[in-house]
Short mmCIF file of C-alpha atoms in Angstrom, two decimals:
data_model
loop_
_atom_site.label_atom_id
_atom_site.label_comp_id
_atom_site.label_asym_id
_atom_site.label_seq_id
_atom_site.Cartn_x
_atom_site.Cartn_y
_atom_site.Cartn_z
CA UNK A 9 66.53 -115.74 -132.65
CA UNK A 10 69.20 -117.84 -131.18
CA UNK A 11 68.40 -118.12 -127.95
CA UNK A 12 72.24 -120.02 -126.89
CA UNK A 13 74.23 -117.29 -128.31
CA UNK A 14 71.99 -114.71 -126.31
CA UNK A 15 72.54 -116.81 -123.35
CA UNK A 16 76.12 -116.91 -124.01
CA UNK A 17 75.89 -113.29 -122.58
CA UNK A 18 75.07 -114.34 -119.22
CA UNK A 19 77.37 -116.23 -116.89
CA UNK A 20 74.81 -116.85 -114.01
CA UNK A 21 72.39 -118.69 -116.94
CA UNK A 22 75.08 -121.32 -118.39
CA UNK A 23 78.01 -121.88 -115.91
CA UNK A 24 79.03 -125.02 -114.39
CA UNK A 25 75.80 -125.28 -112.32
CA UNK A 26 73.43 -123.25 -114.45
CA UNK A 27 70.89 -120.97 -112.67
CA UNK A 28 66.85 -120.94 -114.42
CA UNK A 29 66.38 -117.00 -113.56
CA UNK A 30 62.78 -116.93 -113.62
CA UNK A 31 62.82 -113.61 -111.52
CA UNK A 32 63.01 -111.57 -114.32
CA UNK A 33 60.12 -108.56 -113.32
CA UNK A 34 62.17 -107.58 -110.89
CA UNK A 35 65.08 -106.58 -112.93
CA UNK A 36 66.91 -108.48 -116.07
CA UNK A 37 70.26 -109.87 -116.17
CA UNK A 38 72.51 -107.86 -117.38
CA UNK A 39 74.52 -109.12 -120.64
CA UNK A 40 78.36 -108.66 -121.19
CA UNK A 41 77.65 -105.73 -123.58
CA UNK A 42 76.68 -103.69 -121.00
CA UNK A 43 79.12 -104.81 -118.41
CA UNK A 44 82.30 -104.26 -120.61
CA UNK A 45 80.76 -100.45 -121.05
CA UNK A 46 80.05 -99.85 -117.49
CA UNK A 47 83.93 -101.26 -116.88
CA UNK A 48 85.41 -99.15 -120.04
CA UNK A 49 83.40 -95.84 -118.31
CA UNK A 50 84.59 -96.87 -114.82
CA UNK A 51 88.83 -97.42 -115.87
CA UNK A 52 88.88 -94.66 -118.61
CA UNK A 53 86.30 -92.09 -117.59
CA UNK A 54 85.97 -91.76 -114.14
CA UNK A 55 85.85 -87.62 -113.57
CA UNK A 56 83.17 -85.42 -113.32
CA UNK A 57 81.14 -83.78 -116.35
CA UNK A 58 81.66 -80.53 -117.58
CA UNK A 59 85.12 -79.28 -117.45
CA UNK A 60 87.33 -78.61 -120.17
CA UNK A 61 90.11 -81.75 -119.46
CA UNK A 62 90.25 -84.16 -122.22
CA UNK A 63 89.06 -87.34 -120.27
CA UNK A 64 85.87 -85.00 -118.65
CA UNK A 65 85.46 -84.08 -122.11
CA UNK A 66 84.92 -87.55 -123.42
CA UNK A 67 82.69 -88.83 -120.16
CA UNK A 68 80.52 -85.66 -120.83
CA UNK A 69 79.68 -86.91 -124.33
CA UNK A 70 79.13 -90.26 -122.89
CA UNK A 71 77.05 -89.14 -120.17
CA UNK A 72 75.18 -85.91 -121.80
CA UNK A 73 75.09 -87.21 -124.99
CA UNK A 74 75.37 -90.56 -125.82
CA UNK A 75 73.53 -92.46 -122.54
CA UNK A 76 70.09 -89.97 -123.35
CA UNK A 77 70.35 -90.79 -126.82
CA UNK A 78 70.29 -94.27 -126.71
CA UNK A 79 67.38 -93.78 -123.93
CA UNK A 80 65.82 -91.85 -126.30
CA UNK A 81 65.75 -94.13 -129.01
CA UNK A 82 64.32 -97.25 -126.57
CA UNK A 83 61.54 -94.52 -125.93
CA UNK A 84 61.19 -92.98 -129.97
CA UNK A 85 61.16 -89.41 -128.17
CA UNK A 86 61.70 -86.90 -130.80
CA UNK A 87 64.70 -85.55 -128.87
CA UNK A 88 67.37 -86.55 -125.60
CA UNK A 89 66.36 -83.01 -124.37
CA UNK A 90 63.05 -85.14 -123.43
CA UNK A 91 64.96 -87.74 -121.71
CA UNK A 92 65.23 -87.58 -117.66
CA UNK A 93 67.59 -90.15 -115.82
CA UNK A 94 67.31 -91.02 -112.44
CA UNK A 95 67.81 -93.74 -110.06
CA UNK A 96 64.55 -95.80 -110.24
CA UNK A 97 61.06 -95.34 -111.84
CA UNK A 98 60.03 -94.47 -108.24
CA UNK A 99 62.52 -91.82 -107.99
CA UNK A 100 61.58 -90.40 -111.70
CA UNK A 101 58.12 -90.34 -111.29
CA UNK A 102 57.70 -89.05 -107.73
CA UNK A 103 60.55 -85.76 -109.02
CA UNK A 104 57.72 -85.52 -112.06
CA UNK A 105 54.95 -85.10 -109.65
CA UNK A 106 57.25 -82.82 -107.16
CA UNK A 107 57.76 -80.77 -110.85
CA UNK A 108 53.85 -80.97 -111.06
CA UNK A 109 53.15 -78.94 -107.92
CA UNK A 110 52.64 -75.78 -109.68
CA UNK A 111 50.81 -76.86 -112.25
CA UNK A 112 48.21 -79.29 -111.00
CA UNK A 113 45.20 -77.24 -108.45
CA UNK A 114 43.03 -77.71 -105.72
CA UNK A 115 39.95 -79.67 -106.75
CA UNK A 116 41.72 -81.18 -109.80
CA UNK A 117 40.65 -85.06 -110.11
CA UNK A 118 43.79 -87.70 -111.09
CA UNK A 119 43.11 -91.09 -112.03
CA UNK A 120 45.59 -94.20 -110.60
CA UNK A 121 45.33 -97.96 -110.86
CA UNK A 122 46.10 -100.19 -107.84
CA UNK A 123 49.14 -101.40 -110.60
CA UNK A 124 52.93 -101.05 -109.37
CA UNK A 125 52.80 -98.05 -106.91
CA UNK A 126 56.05 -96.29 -108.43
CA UNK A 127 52.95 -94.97 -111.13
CA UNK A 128 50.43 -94.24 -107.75
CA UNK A 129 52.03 -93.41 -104.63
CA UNK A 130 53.93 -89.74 -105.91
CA UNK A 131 50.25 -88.64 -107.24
CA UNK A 132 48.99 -89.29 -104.48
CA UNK A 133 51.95 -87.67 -102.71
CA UNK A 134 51.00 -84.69 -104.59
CA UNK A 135 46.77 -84.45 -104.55
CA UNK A 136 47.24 -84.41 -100.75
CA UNK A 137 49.59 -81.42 -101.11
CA UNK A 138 47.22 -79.03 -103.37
CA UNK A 139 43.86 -80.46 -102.41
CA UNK A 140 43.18 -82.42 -105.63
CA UNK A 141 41.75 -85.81 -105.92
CA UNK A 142 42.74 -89.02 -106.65
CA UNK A 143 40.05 -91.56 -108.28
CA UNK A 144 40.90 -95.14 -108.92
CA UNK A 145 39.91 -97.14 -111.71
CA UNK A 146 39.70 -100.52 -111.20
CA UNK A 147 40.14 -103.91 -112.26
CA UNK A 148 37.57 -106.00 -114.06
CA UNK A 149 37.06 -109.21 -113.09
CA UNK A 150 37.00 -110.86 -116.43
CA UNK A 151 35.60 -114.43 -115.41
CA UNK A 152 32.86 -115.73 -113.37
CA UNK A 153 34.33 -118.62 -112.51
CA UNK A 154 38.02 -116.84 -111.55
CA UNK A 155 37.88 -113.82 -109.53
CA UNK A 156 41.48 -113.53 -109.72
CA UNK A 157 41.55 -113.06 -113.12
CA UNK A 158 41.38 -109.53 -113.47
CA UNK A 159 42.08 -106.57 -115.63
CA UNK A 160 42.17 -102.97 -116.73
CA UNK A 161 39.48 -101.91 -119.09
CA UNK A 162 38.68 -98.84 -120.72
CA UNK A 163 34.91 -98.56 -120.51
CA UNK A 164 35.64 -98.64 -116.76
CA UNK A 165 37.87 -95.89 -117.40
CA UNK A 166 35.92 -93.28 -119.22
CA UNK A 167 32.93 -92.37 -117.09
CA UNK A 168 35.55 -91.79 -114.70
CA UNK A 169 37.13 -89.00 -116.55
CA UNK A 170 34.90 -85.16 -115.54
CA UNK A 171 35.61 -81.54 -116.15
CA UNK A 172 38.28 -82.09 -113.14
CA UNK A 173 40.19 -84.18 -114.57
CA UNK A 174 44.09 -83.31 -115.33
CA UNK A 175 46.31 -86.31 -115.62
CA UNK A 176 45.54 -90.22 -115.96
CA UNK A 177 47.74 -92.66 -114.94
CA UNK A 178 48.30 -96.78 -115.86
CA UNK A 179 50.47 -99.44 -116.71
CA UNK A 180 51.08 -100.49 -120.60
CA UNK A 181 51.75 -104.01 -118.85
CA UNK A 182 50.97 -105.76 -115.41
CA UNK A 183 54.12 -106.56 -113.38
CA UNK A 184 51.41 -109.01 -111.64
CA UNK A 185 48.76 -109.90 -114.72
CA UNK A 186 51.11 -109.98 -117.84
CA UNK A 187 48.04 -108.32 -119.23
CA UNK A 188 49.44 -106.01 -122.01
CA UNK A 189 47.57 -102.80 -121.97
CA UNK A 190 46.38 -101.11 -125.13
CA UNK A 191 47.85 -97.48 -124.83
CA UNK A 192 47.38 -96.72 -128.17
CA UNK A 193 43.04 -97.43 -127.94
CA UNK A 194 43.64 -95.85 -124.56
CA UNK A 195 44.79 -92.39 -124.72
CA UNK A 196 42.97 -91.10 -127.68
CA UNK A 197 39.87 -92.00 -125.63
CA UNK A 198 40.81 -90.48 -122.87
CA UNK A 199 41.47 -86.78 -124.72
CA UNK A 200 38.00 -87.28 -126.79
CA UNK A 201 36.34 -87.95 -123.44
CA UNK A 202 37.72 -85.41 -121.65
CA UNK A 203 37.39 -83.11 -124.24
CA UNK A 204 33.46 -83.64 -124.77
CA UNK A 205 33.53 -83.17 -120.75
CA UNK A 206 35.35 -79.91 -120.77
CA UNK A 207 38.39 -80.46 -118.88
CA UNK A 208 41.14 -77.94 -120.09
CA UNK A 209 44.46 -79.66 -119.77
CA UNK A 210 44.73 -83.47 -119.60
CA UNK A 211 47.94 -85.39 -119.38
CA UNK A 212 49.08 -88.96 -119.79
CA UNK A 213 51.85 -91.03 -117.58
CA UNK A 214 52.33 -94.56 -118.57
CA UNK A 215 54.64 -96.60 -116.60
CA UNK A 216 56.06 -99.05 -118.83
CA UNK A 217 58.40 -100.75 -116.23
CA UNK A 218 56.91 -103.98 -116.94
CA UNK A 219 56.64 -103.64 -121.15
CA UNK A 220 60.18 -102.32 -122.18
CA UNK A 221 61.81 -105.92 -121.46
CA UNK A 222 59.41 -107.85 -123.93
CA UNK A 223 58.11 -104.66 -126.48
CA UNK A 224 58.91 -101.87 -128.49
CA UNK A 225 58.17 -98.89 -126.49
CA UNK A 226 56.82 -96.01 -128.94
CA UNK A 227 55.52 -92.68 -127.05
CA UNK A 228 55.33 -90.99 -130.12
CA UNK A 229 52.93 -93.15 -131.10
CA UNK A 230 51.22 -94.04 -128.01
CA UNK A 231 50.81 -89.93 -128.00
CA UNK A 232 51.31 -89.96 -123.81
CA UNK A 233 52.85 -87.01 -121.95
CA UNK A 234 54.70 -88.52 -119.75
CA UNK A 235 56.55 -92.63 -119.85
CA UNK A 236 59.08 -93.83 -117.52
CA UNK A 237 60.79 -97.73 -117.67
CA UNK A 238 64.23 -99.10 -115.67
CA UNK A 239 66.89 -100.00 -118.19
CA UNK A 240 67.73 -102.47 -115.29
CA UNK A 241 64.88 -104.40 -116.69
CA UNK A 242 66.00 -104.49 -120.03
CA UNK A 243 69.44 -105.69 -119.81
CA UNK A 244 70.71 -102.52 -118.72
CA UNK A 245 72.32 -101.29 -115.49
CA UNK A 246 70.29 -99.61 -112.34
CA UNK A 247 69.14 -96.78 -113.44
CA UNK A 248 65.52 -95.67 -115.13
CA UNK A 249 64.30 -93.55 -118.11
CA UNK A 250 61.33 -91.68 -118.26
CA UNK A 251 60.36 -89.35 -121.28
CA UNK A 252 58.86 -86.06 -120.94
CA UNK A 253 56.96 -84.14 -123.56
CA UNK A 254 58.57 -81.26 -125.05
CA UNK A 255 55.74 -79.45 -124.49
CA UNK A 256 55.04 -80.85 -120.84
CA UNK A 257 58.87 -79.26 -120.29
CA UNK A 258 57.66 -76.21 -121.02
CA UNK A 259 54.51 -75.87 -119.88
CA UNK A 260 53.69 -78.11 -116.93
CA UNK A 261 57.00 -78.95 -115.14
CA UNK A 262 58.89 -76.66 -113.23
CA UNK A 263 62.32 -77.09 -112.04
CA UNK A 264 63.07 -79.37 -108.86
CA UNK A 265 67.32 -78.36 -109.34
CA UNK A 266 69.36 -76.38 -107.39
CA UNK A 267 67.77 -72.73 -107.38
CA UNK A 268 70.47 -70.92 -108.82
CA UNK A 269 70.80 -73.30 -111.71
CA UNK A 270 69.19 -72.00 -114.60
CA UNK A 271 68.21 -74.38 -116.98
CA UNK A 272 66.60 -74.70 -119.94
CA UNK A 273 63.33 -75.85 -120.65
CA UNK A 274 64.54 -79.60 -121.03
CA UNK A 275 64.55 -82.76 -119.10
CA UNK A 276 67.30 -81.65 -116.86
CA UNK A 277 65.15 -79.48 -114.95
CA UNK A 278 63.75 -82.43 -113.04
CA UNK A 279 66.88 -84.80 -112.47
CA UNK A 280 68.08 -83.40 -109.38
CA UNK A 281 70.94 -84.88 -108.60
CA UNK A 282 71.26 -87.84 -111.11
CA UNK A 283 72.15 -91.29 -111.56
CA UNK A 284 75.35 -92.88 -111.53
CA UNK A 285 77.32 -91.64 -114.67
CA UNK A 286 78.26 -95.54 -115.37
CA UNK A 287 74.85 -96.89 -115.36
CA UNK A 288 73.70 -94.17 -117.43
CA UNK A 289 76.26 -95.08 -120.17
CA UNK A 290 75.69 -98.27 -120.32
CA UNK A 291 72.03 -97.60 -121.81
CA UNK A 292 74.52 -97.49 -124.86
CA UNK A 293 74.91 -100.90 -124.74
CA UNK A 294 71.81 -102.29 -124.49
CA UNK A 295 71.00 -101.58 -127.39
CA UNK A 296 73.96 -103.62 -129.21
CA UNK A 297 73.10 -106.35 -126.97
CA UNK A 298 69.16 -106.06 -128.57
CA UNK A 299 70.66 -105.79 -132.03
CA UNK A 300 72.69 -109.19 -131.51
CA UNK A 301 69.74 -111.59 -131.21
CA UNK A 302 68.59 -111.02 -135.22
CA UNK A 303 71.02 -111.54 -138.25
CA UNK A 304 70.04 -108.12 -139.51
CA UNK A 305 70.97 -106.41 -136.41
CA UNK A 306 74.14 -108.05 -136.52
CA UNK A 307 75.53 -106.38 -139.76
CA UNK A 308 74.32 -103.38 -138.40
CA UNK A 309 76.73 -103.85 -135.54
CA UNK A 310 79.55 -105.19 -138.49
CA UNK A 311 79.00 -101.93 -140.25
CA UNK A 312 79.65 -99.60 -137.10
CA UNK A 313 82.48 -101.48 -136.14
CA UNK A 314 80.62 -102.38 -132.59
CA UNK A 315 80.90 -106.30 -133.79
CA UNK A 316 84.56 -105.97 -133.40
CA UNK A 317 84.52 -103.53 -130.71
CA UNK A 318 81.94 -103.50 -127.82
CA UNK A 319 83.35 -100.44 -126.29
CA UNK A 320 83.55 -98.59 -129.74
CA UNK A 321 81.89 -95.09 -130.02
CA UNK A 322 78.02 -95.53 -130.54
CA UNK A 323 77.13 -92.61 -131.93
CA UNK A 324 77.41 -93.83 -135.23
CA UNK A 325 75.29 -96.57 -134.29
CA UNK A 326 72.51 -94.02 -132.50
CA UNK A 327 72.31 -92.49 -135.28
CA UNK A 328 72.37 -94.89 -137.95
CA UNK A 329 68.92 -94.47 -139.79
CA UNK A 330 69.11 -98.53 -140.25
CA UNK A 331 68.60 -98.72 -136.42
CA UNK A 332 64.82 -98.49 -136.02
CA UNK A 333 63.88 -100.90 -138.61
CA UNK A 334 66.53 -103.44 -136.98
CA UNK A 335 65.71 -103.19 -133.71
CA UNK A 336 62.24 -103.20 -134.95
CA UNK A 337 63.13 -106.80 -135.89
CA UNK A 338 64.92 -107.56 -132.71
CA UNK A 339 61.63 -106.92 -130.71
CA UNK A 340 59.39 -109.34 -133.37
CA UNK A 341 62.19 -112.50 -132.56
CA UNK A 342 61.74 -111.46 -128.34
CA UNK A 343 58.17 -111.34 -129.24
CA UNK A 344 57.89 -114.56 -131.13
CA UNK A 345 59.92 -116.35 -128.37
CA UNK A 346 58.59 -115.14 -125.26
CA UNK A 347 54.93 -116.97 -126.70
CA UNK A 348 56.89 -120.04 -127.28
CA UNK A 349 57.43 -119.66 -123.31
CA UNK A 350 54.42 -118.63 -122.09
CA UNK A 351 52.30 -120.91 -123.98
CA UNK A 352 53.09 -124.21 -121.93
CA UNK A 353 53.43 -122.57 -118.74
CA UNK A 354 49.74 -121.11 -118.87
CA UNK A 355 48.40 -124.38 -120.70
CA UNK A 356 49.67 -126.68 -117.45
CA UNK A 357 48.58 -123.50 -114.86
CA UNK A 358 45.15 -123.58 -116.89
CA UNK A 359 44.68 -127.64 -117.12
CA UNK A 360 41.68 -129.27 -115.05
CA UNK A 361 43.82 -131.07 -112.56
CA UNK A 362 45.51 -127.89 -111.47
CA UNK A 363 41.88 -126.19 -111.30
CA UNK A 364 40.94 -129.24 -108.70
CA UNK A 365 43.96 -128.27 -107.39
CA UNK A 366 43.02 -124.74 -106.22
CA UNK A 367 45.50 -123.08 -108.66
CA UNK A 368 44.04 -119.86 -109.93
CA UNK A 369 45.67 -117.64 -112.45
CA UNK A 370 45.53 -113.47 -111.42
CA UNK A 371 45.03 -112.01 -114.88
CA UNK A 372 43.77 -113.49 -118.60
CA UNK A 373 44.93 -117.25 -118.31
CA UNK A 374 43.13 -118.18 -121.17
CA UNK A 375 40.30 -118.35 -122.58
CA UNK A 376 37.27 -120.56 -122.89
CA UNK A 377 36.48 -121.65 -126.75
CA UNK A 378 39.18 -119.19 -127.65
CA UNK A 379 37.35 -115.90 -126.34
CA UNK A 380 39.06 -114.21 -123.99
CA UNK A 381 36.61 -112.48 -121.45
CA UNK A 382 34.13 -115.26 -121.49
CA UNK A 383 31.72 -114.72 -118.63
CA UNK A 384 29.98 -117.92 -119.25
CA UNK A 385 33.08 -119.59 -118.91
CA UNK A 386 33.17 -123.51 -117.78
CA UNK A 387 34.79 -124.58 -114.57
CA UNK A 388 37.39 -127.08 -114.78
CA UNK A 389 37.04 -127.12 -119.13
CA UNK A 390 40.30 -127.16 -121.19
CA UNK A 391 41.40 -123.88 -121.21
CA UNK A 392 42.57 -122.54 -124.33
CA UNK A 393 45.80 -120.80 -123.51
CA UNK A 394 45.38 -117.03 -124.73
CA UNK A 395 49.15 -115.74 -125.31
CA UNK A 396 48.43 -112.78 -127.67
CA UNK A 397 48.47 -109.44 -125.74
CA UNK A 398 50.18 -111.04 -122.96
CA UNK A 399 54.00 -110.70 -121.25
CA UNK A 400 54.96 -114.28 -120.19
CA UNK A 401 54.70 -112.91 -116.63
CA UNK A 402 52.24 -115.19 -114.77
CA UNK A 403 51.49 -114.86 -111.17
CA UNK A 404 49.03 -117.64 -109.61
CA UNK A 405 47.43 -117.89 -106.13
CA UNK A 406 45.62 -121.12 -104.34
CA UNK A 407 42.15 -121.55 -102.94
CA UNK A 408 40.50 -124.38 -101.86
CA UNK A 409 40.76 -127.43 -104.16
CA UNK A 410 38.48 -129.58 -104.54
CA UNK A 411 40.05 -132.61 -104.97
CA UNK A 412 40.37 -132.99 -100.72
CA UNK A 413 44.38 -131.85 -101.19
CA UNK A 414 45.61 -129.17 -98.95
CA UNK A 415 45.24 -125.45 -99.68
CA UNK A 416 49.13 -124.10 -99.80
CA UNK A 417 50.12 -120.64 -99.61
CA UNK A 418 52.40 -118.58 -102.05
CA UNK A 419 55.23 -118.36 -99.70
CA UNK A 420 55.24 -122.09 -99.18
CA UNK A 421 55.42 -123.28 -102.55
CA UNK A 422 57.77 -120.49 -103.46
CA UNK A 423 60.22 -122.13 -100.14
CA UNK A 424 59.72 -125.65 -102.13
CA UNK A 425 61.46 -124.38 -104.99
CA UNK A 426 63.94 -122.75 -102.99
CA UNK A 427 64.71 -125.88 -101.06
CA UNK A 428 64.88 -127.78 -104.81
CA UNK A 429 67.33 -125.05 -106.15
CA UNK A 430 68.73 -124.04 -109.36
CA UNK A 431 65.14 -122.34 -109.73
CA UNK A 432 64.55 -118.27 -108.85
CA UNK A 433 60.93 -117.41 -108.43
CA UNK A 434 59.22 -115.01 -106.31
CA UNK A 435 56.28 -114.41 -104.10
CA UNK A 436 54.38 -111.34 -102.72
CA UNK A 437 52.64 -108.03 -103.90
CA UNK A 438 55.83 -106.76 -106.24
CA UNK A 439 54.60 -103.45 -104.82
CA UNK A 440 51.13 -103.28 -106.50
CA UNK A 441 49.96 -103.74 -103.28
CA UNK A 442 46.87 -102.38 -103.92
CA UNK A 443 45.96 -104.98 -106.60
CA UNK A 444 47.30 -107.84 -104.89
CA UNK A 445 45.26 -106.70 -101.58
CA UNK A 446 42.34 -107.44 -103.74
CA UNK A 447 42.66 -110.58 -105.26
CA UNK A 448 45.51 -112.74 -102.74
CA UNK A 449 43.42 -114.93 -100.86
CA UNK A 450 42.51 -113.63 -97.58
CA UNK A 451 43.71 -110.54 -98.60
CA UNK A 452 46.89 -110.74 -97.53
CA UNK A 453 49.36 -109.07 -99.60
CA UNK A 454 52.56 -110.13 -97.25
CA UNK A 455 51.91 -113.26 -98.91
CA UNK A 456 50.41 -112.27 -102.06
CA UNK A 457 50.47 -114.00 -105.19
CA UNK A 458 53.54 -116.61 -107.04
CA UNK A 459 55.11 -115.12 -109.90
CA UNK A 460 57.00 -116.98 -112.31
CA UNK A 461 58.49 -113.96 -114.91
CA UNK A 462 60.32 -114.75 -118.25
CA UNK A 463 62.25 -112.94 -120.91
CA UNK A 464 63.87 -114.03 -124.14
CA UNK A 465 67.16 -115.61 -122.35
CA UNK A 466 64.85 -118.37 -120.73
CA UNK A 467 64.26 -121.41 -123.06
CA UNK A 468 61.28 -124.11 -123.07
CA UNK A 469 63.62 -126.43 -121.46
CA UNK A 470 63.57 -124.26 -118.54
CA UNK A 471 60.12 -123.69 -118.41
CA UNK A 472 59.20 -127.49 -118.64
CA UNK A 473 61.84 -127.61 -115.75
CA UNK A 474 59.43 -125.18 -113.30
CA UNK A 475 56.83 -127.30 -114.41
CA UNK A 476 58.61 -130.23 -113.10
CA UNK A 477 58.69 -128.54 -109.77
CA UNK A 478 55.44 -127.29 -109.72
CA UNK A 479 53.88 -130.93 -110.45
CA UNK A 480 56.05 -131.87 -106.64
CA UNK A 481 54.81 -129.51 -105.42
CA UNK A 482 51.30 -128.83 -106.27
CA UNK A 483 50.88 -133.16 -105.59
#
């Protein structure tokens, strides 16, 4: 992958005083691609959807046809009829569970995770409206010698799952850990157990917020119900996609629209209201922008004549049966690129000296003698950094050292880089408040954990760079 010519997409990342974006979890930049789309819709297409005037008729195709579609195939939904778009995940999620009222009874268990509350806070919205349940599964710690290193694991899951239970949701990836979760090991557990238990109808929502930016996201093949990410994550503009079975359409959700709008049983019947039509096609040109980073995605974009032309039709593109297979290739380069990032960061976080220090990784930071989980593992050993299964999103908190330095909070060193500049990291609970209740020091979430988030558009100069910083101020 060439990493400069991606960069060449972003102004903010190579201007006259260059900006190291390390803020990336809480929304991507957003490359040229999708800007000159957004500015095409906004000059050309600006009317309303629907009527029978020539420029509503070309924004409708945009908007009803080609912004789902290209949402659709950053999902691999069978169809755009399974495609809702709304403002945030939040906002998709919490008009799934308001479409799940009907369906979903008194005394019926669901299963959360403390994880990002967009994926916790509508179910339990909705169990305290029918009378069902919510049941948490937790985090494992996974060392003794870390109790911030934490993580989801399935045989935690499963004896949670009873007769009562009717939908299960989790992350595919931490926005705090980086810790990639299995989906595919996951939910065909979850149906055998709750089929040997007896339940009668058990769904699936993954929120995959924190996955889409670094991974191909495959719900076909994940075989969930229900999947929402923000394309404002992955290089796209504010607005969020979340798939809904065909079958879920039809069977589970009822309509949150207007009352006398009769629609059919598609995703529509849950987007009241809707996004901005802009933002919404844009999602077309993410997907260009994904293509660019790989030789073979480029001749794609030759052969559709959106090479010369980033504003050109992208239907032909969509629907180009090259596509998967390139963009397939497109996620392997991210892939391959985001370990070459994450690997130094977690072997300095990870070192000896920065154990003294107090500096504790929340999630997998490695792994003793290569084996991740290691209960026996050694305080203050070399860590092996462990970088497969992992987004290079690494949070860190600080307890006592014991090397007589101070103990510094997560706002603190988070104001030293601020005060440096040039540098954009965060610190706090990123709304998985209920995780980072658990496992900030002192349990105070206000203050929370540091997270330093990277995506394919950051370099190894840049991370050495934090590292730099860190070294000041972790001295």
């Amino acid at each position: 992958m060439d990493v400069a010519k991606a960069r060449s997409q972003y102004p903010i990342l190579t201007g006259p005083q260059p900006f190291i974006y390390a803020d990336n979890a809480g929304g991507s930049q957003v490359p040229k691609t999708v800007v000159s789309r957004m500015v095409d819709y906004l000059l050309n297409t600006n009317v309303q959807v629907g009527a029978d005037y020539v420029p509503s008729k070309v924004a409708t195709r945009r908007v009803m046809e080609e912004g789902p579609t290209a949402a659709k195939i950053l999902m691999n939904a069978a169809s755009a009829d399974e495609i809702v778009l709304g403002a945030s995940s939040t906002m998709n999620v919490e008009n799934l569970a308001q479409g799940l009222t009907g369906d979903i009874k008194a005394g019926d268990e669901i299963i959360i995770t403390g994880e990002h509350e967009a994926n916790g806070g509508p179910w339990k919205r909705l169990a305290t409206r029918v009378g069902a349940t919510t049941i948490l599964w937790p985090h494992r710690p996974l060392h003794s010698a870390n109790p911030y290193a934490v993580a989801l694991v399935l045989d935690d899951l499963l004896p949670l799952i009873t007769a009562r239970t009717r939908l299960v949701a989790f992350t595919s990836c931490s926005n705090i850990l980086g810790s990639v979760v299995p989906v595919a090991d996951i939910v065909p557990a979850v149906r055998a157990k709750a089929k040997e238990m007896g339940a009668p109808k058990v769904e699936v929502c993954v929120d995959a917020v924190a996955y889409a930016p670094h991974k191909k996201v495959d719900v076909r093949a994940w075989d969930v119900d229900y999947c929402v990410f923000s394309c404002y994550k992955i290089y796209g503009a504010h607005v969020s996609a979340m798939y809904v079975r065909s079958d879920a359409l039809k069977n589970s959700v009822s309509s949150v629209v207007h009352h006398f709008l009769k629609v059919p049983e598609v995703a529509y019947k849950i987007m009241p209201g809707g996004p901005g039509y802009e933002s919404v096609y844009a999602i077309t040109g993410v997907i260009p922008y994904l293509l660019s980073l790989t030789p073979d995605g480029e001749k794609l974009l030759e052969e559709t004549g959106l090479l010369q032309d980033a504003t050109a039709d992208s239907m032909p593109l969509l629907t180009n049966p090259a596509l998967p297979a390139a963009l397939d290739t497109s996620w392997a380069a991210i892939a391959a690129h985001d370990h070459g990032l994450l690997a130094p960061l977690l072997a300095f976080l990870t070192h000896p000296d920065q154990w003294a220090r107090g500096v504790r990784i929340a999630g997998d930071g490695g792994a003793f003698n290569g084996q991740s989980g290691d209960e026996d593992r050694t305080v203050g050993a070399a860590f092996k950094p462990h970088v497969a299964g992992r987004a290079p999103t690494v949070s860190f908190v600080m307890v006592e050292s014991s090397n007589g330095k101070p103990q510094l909070g997560s706002k603190q060193i988070v104001e030293y880089f601020d005060k440096k500049g040039g540098i954009g990291i965060r610190y706090g609970h990123f709304y998985a408040f209920t995780l980072v209740s658990k496992i900030a020091p002192g349990g105070d979430p206000a203050d929370g954990v540091v997270r330093i988030s990277l995506v394919h558009y950051n370099t190894v100069a840049e991370v050495e760079r934090i590292i730099e910083v860190l070294k000041e101020v972790l001295a």
